[in-house]
PDB file of C-alpha atoms in Angstrom:
ATOM      1  CA  MET H   1     157.870 -73.295  -9.631  1.00 73.00           C
ATOM      2  CA  MET H   2     157.240 -69.853  -8.171  1.00 80.00           C
ATOM      3  CA  ARG H   3     158.093 -66.752 -10.260  1.00 91.00           C
ATOM      4  CA  LYS H   4     159.449 -63.291  -8.916  1.00 90.00           C
ATOM      5  CA  LYS H   5     155.969 -61.576  -9.315  1.00 91.00           C
ATOM      6  CA  GLU H   6     154.364 -64.402  -7.313  1.00 92.00           C
ATOM      7  CA  PHE H   7     156.982 -64.259  -4.632  1.00 92.00           C
ATOM      8  CA  LEU H   8     156.552 -60.302  -4.230  1.00 93.00           C
ATOM      9  CA  ASP H   9     152.686 -60.639  -4.413  1.00 92.00           C
ATOM     10  CA  ILE H  10     152.863 -63.235  -1.484  1.00 92.00           C
ATOM     11  CA  LEU H  11     155.261 -61.053   0.408  1.00 91.00           C
ATOM     12  CA  TYR H  12     153.162 -57.935   0.001  1.00 92.00           C
ATOM     13  CA  ASN H  13     149.834 -59.902   1.011  1.00 91.00           C
ATOM     14  CA  GLN H  14     151.508 -61.340   4.067  1.00 91.00           C
ATOM     15  CA  LEU H  15     152.757 -57.880   5.188  1.00 90.00           C
ATOM     16  CA  SER H  16     149.936 -55.670   4.148  1.00 88.00           C
ATOM     17  CA  GLY H  17     147.687 -54.777   7.118  1.00 86.00           C
ATOM     18  CA  GLN H  18     150.402 -55.821   9.523  1.00 85.00           C
ATOM     19  CA  MET H  19     152.645 -52.919   9.357  1.00 87.00           C
ATOM     20  CA  PRO H  20     152.687 -49.331   7.744  1.00 88.00           C
ATOM     21  CA  GLU H  21     152.204 -49.439   4.108  1.00 87.00           C
ATOM     22  CA  GLY H  22     155.432 -47.474   3.497  1.00 87.00           C
ATOM     23  CA  SER H  23     157.212 -50.282   5.301  1.00 87.00           C
ATOM     24  CA  VAL H  24     155.349 -53.021   3.225  1.00 89.00           C
ATOM     25  CA  ALA H  25     156.249 -51.154   0.001  1.00 90.00           C
ATOM     26  CA  ALA H  26     160.000 -50.646   1.164  1.00 90.00           C
ATOM     27  CA  HIS H  27     160.308 -54.485   1.874  1.00 92.00           C
ATOM     28  CA  VAL H  28     158.793 -55.521  -1.369  1.00 92.00           C
ATOM     29  CA  GLN H  29     161.035 -52.984  -3.183  1.00 93.00           C
ATOM     30  CA  TYR H  30     164.035 -54.359  -1.296  1.00 93.00           C
ATOM     31  CA  TYR H  31     163.379 -57.964  -2.370  1.00 93.00           C
ATOM     32  CA  ARG H  32     162.467 -56.782  -6.017  1.00 93.00           C
ATOM     33  CA  ASN H  33     165.971 -54.997  -6.211  1.00 94.00           C
ATOM     34  CA  TYR H  34     167.767 -58.071  -4.659  1.00 93.00           C
ATOM     35  CA  ILE H  35     166.418 -60.508  -7.224  1.00 93.00           C
ATOM     36  CA  GLU H  36     167.066 -58.043 -10.055  1.00 92.00           C
ATOM     37  CA  ASP H  37     170.488 -57.515  -8.925  1.00 93.00           C
ATOM     38  CA  GLU H  38     171.088 -61.230  -8.649  1.00 92.00           C
ATOM     39  CA  GLN H  39     169.806 -61.732 -12.066  1.00 92.00           C
ATOM     40  CA  GLN H  40     172.174 -59.163 -13.359  1.00 94.00           C
ATOM     41  CA  LYS H  41     174.962 -61.297 -11.889  1.00 93.00           C
ATOM     42  CA  GLY H  42     173.873 -64.110 -14.208  1.00 93.00           C
ATOM     43  CA  ARG H  43     171.911 -66.126 -11.602  1.00 91.00           C
ATOM     44  CA  THR H  44     168.537 -67.632 -12.561  1.00 91.00           C
ATOM     45  CA  GLU H  45     165.330 -66.503 -11.124  1.00 91.00           C
ATOM     46  CA  THR H  46     164.707 -69.989  -9.786  1.00 91.00           C
ATOM     47  CA  ASP H  47     168.125 -70.224  -7.990  1.00 91.00           C
ATOM     48  CA  ILE H  48     167.624 -66.907  -6.400  1.00 90.00           C
ATOM     49  CA  LEU H  49     164.161 -67.601  -5.181  1.00 91.00           C
ATOM     50  CA  ASN H  50     165.153 -71.053  -3.884  1.00 91.00           C
ATOM     51  CA  ASP H  51     167.920 -69.411  -1.861  1.00 90.00           C
ATOM     52  CA  LEU H  52     165.557 -66.613  -0.438  1.00 91.00           C
ATOM     53  CA  GLY H  53     162.978 -69.305   0.507  1.00 90.00           C
ATOM     54  CA  ASP H  54     159.400 -68.946   1.578  1.00 92.00           C
ATOM     55  CA  PRO H  55     158.041 -65.428   1.238  1.00 92.00           C
ATOM     56  CA  ARG H  56     155.650 -66.157   4.084  1.00 92.00           C
ATOM     57  CA  LEU H  57     158.535 -67.098   6.359  1.00 92.00           C
ATOM     58  CA  ILE H  58     160.400 -63.819   5.276  1.00 92.00           C
ATOM     59  CA  ALA H  59     157.195 -61.925   6.068  1.00 90.00           C
ATOM     60  CA  ARG H  60     156.816 -63.441   9.470  1.00 91.00           C
ATOM     61  CA  THR H  61     160.441 -62.626  10.223  1.00 90.00           C
ATOM     62  CA  LEU H  62     160.146 -59.092   9.204  1.00 90.00           C
ATOM     63  CA  LEU H  63     156.995 -58.656  11.121  1.00 88.00           C
ATOM     64  CA  ASP H  64     158.561 -60.202  14.278  1.00 86.00           C
ATOM     65  CA  THR H  65     161.720 -57.943  13.710  1.00 83.00           C
ATOM     66  CA  GLU H  66     159.704 -54.743  13.505  1.00 77.00           C
ATOM     67  CA  VAL H  67     157.581 -55.481  16.450  1.00 63.00           C
ATOM     68  CA  GLY H  68     160.555 -56.728  18.663  1.00 60.00           C
ATOM     69  CA  ALA H  69     162.412 -53.427  17.639  1.00 56.00           C
ATOM     70  CA  GLY H  70     159.487 -51.421  18.735  1.00 52.00           C
ATOM     71  CA  ASN H  71     159.972 -49.026  15.884  1.00 46.00           C
ATOM     72  CA  PRO H  72     158.555 -49.687  12.648  1.00 44.00           C
ATOM     73  CA  GLN H  73     160.665 -48.646   9.669  1.00 44.00           C
ATOM     74  CA  ASN H  74     159.445 -45.352   8.128  1.00 42.00           C
ATOM     75  CA  GLY H  75     159.504 -46.765   4.516  1.00 40.00           C
ATOM     76  CA  SER H  76     161.946 -43.899   3.190  1.00 38.00           C
ATOM     77  CA  THR H  77     164.907 -46.463   2.928  1.00 40.00           C
ATOM     78  CA  TYR H  78     163.643 -47.841  -0.382  1.00 40.00           C
ATOM     79  CA  SER H  79     161.510 -45.075  -1.655  1.00 36.00           C
ATOM     80  CA  ALA H  80     161.889 -45.849  -5.332  1.00 38.00           C
ATOM     81  CA  THR H  81     158.657 -46.112  -7.300  1.00 38.00           C
ATOM     82  CA  TYR H  82     157.754 -49.363  -8.659  1.00 39.00           C
ATOM     83  CA  ASN H  83     157.508 -49.049 -12.368  1.00 37.00           C
ATOM     84  CA  GLU H  84     158.448 -52.221 -13.857  1.00 39.00           C
ATOM     85  CA  ALA H  85     156.375 -53.313 -16.738  1.00 37.00           C
ATOM     86  CA  ASP H  86     155.229 -56.722 -15.609  1.00 40.00           C
ATOM     87  CA  SER H  87     153.969 -55.371 -12.207  1.00 43.00           C
ATOM     88  CA  ASP H  88     151.538 -53.122 -10.686  1.00 46.00           C
ATOM     89  CA  TYR H  89     153.435 -52.399  -7.441  1.00 48.00           C
ATOM     90  CA  ASN H  90     152.732 -48.607  -7.862  1.00 42.00           C
ATOM     91  CA  LYS H  91     149.477 -49.164  -6.037  1.00 46.00           C
ATOM     92  CA  TYR H  92     151.455 -50.748  -3.146  1.00 47.00           C
ATOM     93  CA  ASP H  93     153.750 -47.679  -2.632  1.00 45.00           C
ATOM     94  CA  SER H  94     151.722 -45.338  -0.438  1.00 41.00           C
ATOM     95  CA  SER H  95     154.453 -44.221   1.606  1.00 43.00           C
ATOM     96  CA  ASP H  96     154.570 -40.654   2.582  1.00 43.00           C
ATOM     97  CA  SER H  97     158.024 -40.193   1.045  1.00 41.00           C
ATOM     98  CA  ALA H  98     156.581 -41.262  -2.362  1.00 43.00           C
ATOM     99  CA  ARG H  99     154.154 -38.722  -2.096  1.00 44.00           C
ATOM    100  CA  GLY H 100     156.657 -35.680  -1.061  1.00 43.00           C
ATOM    101  CA  HIS H 101     155.639 -35.536   2.586  1.00 46.00           C
ATOM    102  CA  VAL H 102     158.223 -35.270   5.262  1.00 48.00           C
ATOM    103  CA  LYS H 103     158.345 -38.023   7.691  1.00 50.00           C
ATOM    104  CA  LYS H 104     158.642 -37.452  11.402  1.00 55.00           C
ATOM    105  CA  HIS H 105     160.991 -39.724  13.339  1.00 56.00           C
ATOM    106  CA  SER H 106     160.620 -40.677  16.774  1.00 58.00           C
ATOM    107  CA  PHE H 107     162.782 -42.214  19.424  1.00 60.00           C
ATOM    108  CA  LYS H 108     161.537 -44.776  21.908  1.00 65.00           C
ATOM    109  CA  LEU H 109     163.905 -45.922  24.663  1.00 65.00           C
ATOM    110  CA  ASP H 110     163.236 -49.540  25.456  1.00 67.00           C
ATOM    111  CA  LEU H 111     163.552 -49.873  29.164  1.00 71.00           C
ATOM    112  CA  SER H 112     163.644 -53.712  29.140  1.00 73.00           C
ATOM    113  CA  THR H 113     167.149 -53.913  27.732  1.00 79.00           C
ATOM    114  CA  TRP H 114     170.218 -53.100  29.761  1.00 82.00           C
ATOM    115  CA  TYR H 115     171.258 -50.203  27.755  1.00 79.00           C
ATOM    116  CA  GLY H 116     167.754 -48.501  28.169  1.00 79.00           C
ATOM    117  CA  LYS H 117     168.260 -48.822  31.861  1.00 84.00           C
ATOM    118  CA  VAL H 118     171.780 -47.384  31.797  1.00 87.00           C
ATOM    119  CA  ALA H 119     170.663 -44.606  29.631  1.00 85.00           C
ATOM    120  CA  VAL H 120     167.865 -43.595  32.048  1.00 87.00           C
ATOM    121  CA  ILE H 121     170.314 -43.610  34.991  1.00 92.00           C
ATOM    122  CA  LEU H 122     172.796 -41.683  33.058  1.00 92.00           C
ATOM    123  CA  ILE H 123     170.130 -38.993  32.087  1.00 92.00           C
ATOM    124  CA  ALA H 124     168.891 -38.756  35.777  1.00 93.00           C
ATOM    125  CA  ALA H 125     172.416 -38.375  36.968  1.00 95.00           C
ATOM    126  CA  VAL H 126     173.130 -35.563  34.449  1.00 95.00           C
ATOM    127  CA  VAL H 127     169.748 -33.856  35.403  1.00 95.00           C
ATOM    128  CA  LEU H 128     170.714 -34.122  39.189  1.00 95.00           C
ATOM    129  CA  LEU H 129     174.101 -32.631  38.478  1.00 95.00           C
ATOM    130  CA  LEU H 130     172.657 -29.802  36.429  1.00 95.00           C
ATOM    131  CA  LEU H 131     170.134 -29.053  39.286  1.00 94.00           C
ATOM    132  CA  VAL H 132     172.829 -29.310  42.005  1.00 93.00           C
ATOM    133  CA  THR H 133     175.083 -26.883  40.106  1.00 93.00           C
ATOM    134  CA  ILE H 134     172.379 -24.279  39.258  1.00 93.00           C
ATOM    135  CA  LEU H 135     171.236 -24.414  42.876  1.00 92.00           C
ATOM    136  CA  GLY H 136     174.812 -24.125  44.048  1.00 92.00           C
ATOM    137  CA  ILE H 137     175.140 -21.010  42.064  1.00 92.00           C
ATOM    138  CA  LEU H 138     171.642 -19.524  42.836  1.00 93.00           C
ATOM    139  CA  ILE H 139     171.464 -20.041  46.505  1.00 92.00           C
ATOM    140  CA  PRO H 140     174.593 -17.768  47.359  1.00 91.00           C
ATOM    141  CA  VAL H 141     173.260 -15.201  44.978  1.00 92.00           C
ATOM    142  CA  VAL H 142     169.842 -15.168  46.559  1.00 93.00           C
ATOM    143  CA  ILE H 143     171.360 -15.135  50.156  1.00 94.00           C
ATOM    144  CA  VAL H 144     173.633 -12.146  49.069  1.00 93.00           C
ATOM    145  CA  ALA H 145     170.794 -10.284  47.323  1.00 94.00           C
ATOM    146  CA  GLY H 146     168.617 -10.937  50.406  1.00 94.00           C
ATOM    147  CA  VAL H 147     171.136  -9.757  52.879  1.00 95.00           C
ATOM    148  CA  ILE H 148     171.680  -6.439  50.734  1.00 95.00           C
ATOM    149  CA  MET H 149     167.930  -5.885  50.380  1.00 94.00           C
ATOM    150  CA  TYR H 150     167.670  -6.311  54.331  1.00 93.00           C
ATOM    151  CA  ILE H 151     170.358  -3.746  54.992  1.00 93.00           C
ATOM    152  CA  VAL H 152     168.906  -1.316  52.422  1.00 93.00           C
ATOM    153  CA  SER H 153     165.655  -1.625  54.056  1.00 91.00           C
ATOM    154  CA  GLN H 154     167.125  -1.089  57.460  1.00 90.00           C
ATOM    155  CA  PHE H 155     168.823   2.168  56.087  1.00 88.00           C
ATOM    156  CA  ARG H 156     165.481   3.524  54.794  1.00 88.00           C
ATOM    157  CA  LYS H 157     163.816   3.021  58.040  1.00 84.00           C
ATOM    158  CA  GLN H 158     166.223   5.483  59.582  1.00 75.00           C
TER     159      GLN H 158
END
């Protein structure tokens, strides 16, 4: 029969080295919180862990989800420090948010999806529209300025 600490240790070991440590710590903390919340509702640890299933399968699903999404979690979602007496998860929490650093968020557009392709087309259309609008304003101004400069230069020659 698996205990909570063993479940969390297995989950940590399966995720460690496969994703950023901040994400590993966040996932471990999520499941720790889930188990504790369910226990406070009166459920037994055994029932909760049986419902959750194999932590190796959970880890594989988390890894597949993060790789498939193309954007690993930044670890700041569950940035609480692990300080439970029966565990040493403080060593697991190496996320930048736990050290007080600001995370930089990045956006990656997945061109393999339909909405990624539509976004690129819309962006290109907006850029083209802006370019045409700007040129539509600048060309007449440049032509008028050129004509005025030509006329002024003709008067100076006389």
